[in-house]
CSV table of C-alpha atoms and ligand atoms in Angstrom, one decimal:
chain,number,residue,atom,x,y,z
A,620,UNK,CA,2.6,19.4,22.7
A,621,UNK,CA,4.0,20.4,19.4
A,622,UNK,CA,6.3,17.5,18.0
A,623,UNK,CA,8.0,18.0,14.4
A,624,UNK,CA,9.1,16.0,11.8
A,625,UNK,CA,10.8,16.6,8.7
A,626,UNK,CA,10.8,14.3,6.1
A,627,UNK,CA,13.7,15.2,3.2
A,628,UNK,CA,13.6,14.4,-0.3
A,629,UNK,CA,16.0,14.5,-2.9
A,630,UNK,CA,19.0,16.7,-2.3
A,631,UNK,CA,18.2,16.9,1.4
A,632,UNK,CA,19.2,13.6,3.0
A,633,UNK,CA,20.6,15.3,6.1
A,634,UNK,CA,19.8,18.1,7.6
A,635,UNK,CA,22.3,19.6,10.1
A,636,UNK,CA,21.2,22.5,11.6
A,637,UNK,CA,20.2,20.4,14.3
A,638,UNK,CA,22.2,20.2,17.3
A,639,UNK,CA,22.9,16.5,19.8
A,640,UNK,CA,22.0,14.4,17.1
A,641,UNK,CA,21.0,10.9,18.3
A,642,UNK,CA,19.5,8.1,15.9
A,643,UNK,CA,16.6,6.1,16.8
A,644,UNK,CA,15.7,2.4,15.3
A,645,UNK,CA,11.7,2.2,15.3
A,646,UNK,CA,10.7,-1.2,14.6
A,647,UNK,CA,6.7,-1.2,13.0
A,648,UNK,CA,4.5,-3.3,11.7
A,649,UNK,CA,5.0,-2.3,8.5
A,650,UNK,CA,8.9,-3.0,8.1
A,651,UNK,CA,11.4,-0.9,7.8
A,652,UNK,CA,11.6,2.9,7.6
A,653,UNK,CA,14.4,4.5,4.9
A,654,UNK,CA,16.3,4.9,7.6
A,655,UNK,CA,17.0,5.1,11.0
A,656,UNK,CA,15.5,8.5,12.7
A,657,UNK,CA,17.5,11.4,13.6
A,658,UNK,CA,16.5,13.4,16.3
A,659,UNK,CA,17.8,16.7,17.1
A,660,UNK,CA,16.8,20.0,19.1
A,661,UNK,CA,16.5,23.2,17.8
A,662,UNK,CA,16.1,26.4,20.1
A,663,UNK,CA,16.0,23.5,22.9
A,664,UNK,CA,13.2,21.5,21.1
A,665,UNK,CA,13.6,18.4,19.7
A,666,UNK,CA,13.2,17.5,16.1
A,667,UNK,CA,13.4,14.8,14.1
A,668,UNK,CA,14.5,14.4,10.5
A,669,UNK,CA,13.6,10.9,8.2
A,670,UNK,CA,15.3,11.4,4.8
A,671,UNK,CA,12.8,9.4,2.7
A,672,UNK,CA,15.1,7.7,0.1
A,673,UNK,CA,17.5,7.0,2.6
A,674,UNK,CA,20.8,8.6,4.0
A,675,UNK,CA,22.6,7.3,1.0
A,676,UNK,CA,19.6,7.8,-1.3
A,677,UNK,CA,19.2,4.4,-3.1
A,678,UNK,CA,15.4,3.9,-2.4
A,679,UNK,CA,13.3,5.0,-5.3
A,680,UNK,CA,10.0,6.6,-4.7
A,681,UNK,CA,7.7,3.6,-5.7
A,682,UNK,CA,10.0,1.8,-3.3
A,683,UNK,CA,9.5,4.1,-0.2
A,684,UNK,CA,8.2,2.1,2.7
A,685,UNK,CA,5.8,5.6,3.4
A,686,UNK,CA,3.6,3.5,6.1
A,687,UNK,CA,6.7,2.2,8.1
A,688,UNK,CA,8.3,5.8,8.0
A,689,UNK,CA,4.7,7.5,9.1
A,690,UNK,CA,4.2,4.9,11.6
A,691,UNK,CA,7.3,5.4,13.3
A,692,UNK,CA,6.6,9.4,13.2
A,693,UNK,CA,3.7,8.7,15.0
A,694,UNK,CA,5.4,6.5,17.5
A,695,UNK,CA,7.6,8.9,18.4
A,696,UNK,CA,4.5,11.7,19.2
A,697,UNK,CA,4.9,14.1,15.7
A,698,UNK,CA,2.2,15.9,15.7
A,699,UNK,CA,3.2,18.0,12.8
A,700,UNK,CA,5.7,16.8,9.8
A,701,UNK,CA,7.0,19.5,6.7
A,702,UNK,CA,7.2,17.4,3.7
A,703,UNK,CA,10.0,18.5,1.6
A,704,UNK,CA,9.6,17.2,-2.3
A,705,UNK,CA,11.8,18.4,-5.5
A,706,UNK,CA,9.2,18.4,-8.2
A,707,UNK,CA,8.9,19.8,-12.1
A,708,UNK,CA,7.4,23.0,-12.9
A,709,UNK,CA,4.2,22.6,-15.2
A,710,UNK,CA,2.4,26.1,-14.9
A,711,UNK,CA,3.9,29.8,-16.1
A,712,UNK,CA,4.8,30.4,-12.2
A,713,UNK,CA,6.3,27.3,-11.3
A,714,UNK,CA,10.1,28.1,-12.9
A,715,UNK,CA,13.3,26.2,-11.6
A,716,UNK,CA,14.5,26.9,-8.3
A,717,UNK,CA,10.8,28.0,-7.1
A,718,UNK,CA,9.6,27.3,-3.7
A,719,UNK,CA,6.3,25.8,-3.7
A,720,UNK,CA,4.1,25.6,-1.1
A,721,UNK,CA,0.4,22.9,-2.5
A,722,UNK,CA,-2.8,23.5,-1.5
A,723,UNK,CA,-3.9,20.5,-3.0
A,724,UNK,CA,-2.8,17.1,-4.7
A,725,UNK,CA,-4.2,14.6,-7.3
A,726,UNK,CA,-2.7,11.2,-7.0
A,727,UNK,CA,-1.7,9.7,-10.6
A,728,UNK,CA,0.8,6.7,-8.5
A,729,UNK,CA,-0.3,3.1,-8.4
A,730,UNK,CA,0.5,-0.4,-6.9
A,731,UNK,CA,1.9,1.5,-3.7
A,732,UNK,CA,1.2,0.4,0.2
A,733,UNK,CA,-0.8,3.4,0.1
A,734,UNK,CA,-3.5,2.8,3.2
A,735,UNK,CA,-3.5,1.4,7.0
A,736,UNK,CA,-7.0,0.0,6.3
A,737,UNK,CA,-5.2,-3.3,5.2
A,738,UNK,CA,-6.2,-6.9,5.9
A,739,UNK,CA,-5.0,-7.2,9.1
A,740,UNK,CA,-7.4,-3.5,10.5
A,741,UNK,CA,-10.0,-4.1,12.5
A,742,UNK,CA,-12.2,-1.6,10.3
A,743,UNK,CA,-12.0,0.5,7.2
A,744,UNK,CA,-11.0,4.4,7.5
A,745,UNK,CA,-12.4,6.3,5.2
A,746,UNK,CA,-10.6,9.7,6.1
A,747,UNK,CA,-11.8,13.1,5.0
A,748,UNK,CA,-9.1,14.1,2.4
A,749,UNK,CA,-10.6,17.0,0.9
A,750,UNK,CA,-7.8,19.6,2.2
A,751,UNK,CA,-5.1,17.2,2.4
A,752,UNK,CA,-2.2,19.7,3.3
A,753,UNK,CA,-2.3,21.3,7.2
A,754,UNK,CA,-3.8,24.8,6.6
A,755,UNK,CA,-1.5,26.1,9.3
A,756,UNK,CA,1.5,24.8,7.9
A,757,UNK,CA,1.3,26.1,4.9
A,758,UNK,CA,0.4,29.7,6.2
A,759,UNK,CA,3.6,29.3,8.5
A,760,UNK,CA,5.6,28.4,5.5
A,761,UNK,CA,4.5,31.2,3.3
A,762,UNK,CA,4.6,33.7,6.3
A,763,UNK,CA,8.4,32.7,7.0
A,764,UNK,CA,9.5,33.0,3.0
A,765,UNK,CA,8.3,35.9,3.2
A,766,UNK,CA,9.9,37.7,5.9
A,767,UNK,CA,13.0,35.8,4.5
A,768,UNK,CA,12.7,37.6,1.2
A,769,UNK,CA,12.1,34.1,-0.1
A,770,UNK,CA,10.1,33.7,-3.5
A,771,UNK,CA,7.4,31.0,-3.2
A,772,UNK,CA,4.5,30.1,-4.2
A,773,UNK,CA,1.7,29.9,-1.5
A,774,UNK,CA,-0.6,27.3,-3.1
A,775,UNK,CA,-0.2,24.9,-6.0
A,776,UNK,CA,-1.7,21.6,-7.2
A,777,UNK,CA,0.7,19.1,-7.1
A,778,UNK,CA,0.4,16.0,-9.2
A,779,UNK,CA,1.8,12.7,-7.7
A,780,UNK,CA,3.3,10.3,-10.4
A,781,UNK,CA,4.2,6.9,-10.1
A,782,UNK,CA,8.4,7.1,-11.6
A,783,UNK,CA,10.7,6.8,-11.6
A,784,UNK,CA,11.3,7.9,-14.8
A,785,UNK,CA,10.0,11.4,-15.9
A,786,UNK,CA,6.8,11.7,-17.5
A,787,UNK,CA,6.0,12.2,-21.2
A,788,UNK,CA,5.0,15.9,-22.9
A,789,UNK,CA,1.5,14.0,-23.4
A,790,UNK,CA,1.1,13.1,-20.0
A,791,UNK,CA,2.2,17.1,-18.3
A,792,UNK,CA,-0.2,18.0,-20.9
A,793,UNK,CA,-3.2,16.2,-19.4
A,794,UNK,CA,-2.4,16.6,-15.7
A,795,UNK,CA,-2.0,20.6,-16.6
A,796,UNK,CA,-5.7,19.5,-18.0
A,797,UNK,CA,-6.5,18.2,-14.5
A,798,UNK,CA,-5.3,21.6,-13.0
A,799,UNK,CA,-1.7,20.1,-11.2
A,800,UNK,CA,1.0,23.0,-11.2
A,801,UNK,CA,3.5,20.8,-10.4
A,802,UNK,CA,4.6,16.9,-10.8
A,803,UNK,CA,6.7,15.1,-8.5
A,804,UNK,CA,6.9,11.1,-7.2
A,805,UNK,CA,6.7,11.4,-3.7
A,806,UNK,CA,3.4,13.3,-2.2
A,807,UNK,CA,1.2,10.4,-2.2
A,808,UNK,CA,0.6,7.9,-0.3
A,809,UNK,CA,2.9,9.4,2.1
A,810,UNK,CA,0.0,13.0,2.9
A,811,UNK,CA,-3.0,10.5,2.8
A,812,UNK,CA,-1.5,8.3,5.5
A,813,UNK,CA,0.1,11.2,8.0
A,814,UNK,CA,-4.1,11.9,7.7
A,815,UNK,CA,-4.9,8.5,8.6
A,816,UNK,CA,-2.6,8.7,11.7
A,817,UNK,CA,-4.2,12.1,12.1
A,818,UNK,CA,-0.5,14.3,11.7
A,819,UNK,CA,-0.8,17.6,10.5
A,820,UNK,CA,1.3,17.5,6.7
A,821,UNK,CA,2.5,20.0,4.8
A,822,UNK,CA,4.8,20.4,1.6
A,823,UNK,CA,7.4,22.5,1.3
A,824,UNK,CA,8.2,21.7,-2.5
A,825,UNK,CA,11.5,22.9,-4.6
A,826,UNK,CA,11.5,23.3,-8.4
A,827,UNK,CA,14.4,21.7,-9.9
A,828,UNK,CA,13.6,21.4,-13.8
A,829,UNK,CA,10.1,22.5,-16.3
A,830,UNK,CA,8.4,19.3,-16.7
A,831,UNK,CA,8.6,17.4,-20.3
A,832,UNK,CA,7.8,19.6,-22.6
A,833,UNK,CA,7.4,23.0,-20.8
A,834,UNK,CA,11.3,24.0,-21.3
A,835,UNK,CA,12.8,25.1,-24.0
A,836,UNK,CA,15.8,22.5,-23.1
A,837,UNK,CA,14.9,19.5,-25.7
A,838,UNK,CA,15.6,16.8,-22.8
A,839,UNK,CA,15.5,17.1,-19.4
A,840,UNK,CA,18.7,15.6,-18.0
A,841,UNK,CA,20.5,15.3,-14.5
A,842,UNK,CA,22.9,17.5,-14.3
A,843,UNK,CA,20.7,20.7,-15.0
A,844,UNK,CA,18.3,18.8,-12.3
A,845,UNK,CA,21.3,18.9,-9.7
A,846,UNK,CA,22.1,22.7,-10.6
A,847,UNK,CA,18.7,23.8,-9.8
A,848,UNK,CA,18.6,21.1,-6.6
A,849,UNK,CA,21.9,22.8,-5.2
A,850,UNK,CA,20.8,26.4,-5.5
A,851,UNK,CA,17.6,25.8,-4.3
A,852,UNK,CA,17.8,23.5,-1.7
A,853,UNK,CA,20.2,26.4,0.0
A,854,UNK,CA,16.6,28.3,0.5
A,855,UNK,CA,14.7,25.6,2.0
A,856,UNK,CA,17.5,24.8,4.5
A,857,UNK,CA,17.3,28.4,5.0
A,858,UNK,CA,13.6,28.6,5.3
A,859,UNK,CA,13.0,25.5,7.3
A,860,UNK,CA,15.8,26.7,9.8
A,861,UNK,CA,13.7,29.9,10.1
A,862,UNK,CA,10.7,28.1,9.9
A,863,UNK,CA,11.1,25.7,12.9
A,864,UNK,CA,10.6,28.4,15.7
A,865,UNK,CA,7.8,29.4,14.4
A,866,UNK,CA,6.0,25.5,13.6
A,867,UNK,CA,7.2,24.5,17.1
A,868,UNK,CA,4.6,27.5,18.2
A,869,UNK,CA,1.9,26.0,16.5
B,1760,HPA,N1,8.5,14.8,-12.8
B,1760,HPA,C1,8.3,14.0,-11.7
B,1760,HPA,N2,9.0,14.1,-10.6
B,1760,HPA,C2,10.0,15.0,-10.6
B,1760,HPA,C3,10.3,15.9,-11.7
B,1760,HPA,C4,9.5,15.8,-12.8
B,1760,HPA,O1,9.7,16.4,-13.8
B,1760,HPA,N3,11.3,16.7,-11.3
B,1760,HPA,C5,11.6,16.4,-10.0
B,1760,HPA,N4,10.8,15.4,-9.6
């Protein structure tokens, strides 16, 4: 059976389209998830909702505890989790307020928990991570914007950097090199270990600002961050409310 997750990022700590909301403690091996689960139901299905940097949003993304929060996913029977990530826009089509829906990721983070295979596994996975976004997501995702008259982008590469603080001109400059379309500091470890717990992952990401040096604004600052994250975090509530039918189908 079908079991969803959503995990928010920025500007989506709570999501509350969902109805009987009950909160679930999940202790792991691992420590401590961001925060307790919320579990909801949707068209009579239940759904459950982990806001990654915490209901009151004071974890940072290096700081993310990604194995606790998969783990307890897992515990709970998800079968399938929508990712959602505000990120920078590095290539011509990847403006502000753009959905964006990756095909593929290169991981730029370091010094994270980023693996199950640690000291105390009984053996080393080496997972097949060649296509590490769910196929079907992503097609339900793109379907859905589009029947919403929602503009997105159906695939993407989607550079993961360590943070928290932005990145230099230099440094979009190489990863747009490398091929990433956009740069944000919270898709890895978190897609490579849903695949090690064998979850079906997909990214539902949300342009909120050009990345250094692609803007014509000299600096990048917060407050034109937060404009973009309000306008376009109405879509993907939008979307994912639209969405959910249709995932719980898959
Ligand atoms: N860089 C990295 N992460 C981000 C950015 C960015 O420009 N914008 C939102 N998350």
């Amino acid at each position: 059976m079908t079991r969803i997750a959503i995990i928010g990022g920025t500007g989506l700590d709570q999501f509350s389209v969902l109805q009987n909301l009950r909160t679930e403690k999940v202790v792991t091996p691992y420590g401590e998830t961001s925060n307790v689960l919320n579990i909801g139901s949707l068209d009579g299905h239940e759904v459950i909702f982990l806001p990654r940097h915490g209901e009151r949003h004071n974890i940072a993304p290096h700081n993310i505890n990604y194995r606790a929060n998969l783990w307890a996913l897992k515990q709970q029977g998800v079968t399938h989790i929508v990712a959602v990530n505000v990120v920078g826009g590095i290539t011509e089509n990847m403006p502000p307020e753009r959905i964006v829906f990756p095909h593929q990721i290169i991981d730029y983070t370091h010094s994270r928990q980023h693996t199950y295979s640690d000291e105390n596994a009984d053996s080393v996975m080496h997972i097949d991570f060649s296509q590490p976004y769910s196929e079907s997501i992503r097609q339900c995702l793109q379907q859905v914007a589009a029947g919403q008259n929602i503009q997105a982008q159906s695939s993407a590469v989607y550079g993961a950097t360590q943070g928290p603080r932005l990145e230099t001109s230099a440094e979009i400059s190489r990863m747009e090199r490398d091929g990433c379309d956009i740069v944000g500091m919270t898709g890895m470890p978190e897609a490579a270990l849903a695949r090690e717990l064998d979850i079906e992952y997909g990214c539902c990401a949300l342009v909120v600002n050009w990345a250094a040096g692609k803007g014509d604004d000299e600096l990048i600052t917060m407050q034109l961050i937060e404009q973009h994250m309000q306008a376009g975090m109405a879509s993907v509530r939008r979307l994912l409310t639209r969405a959910l039918p249709a995932l719980l189908k898959l």
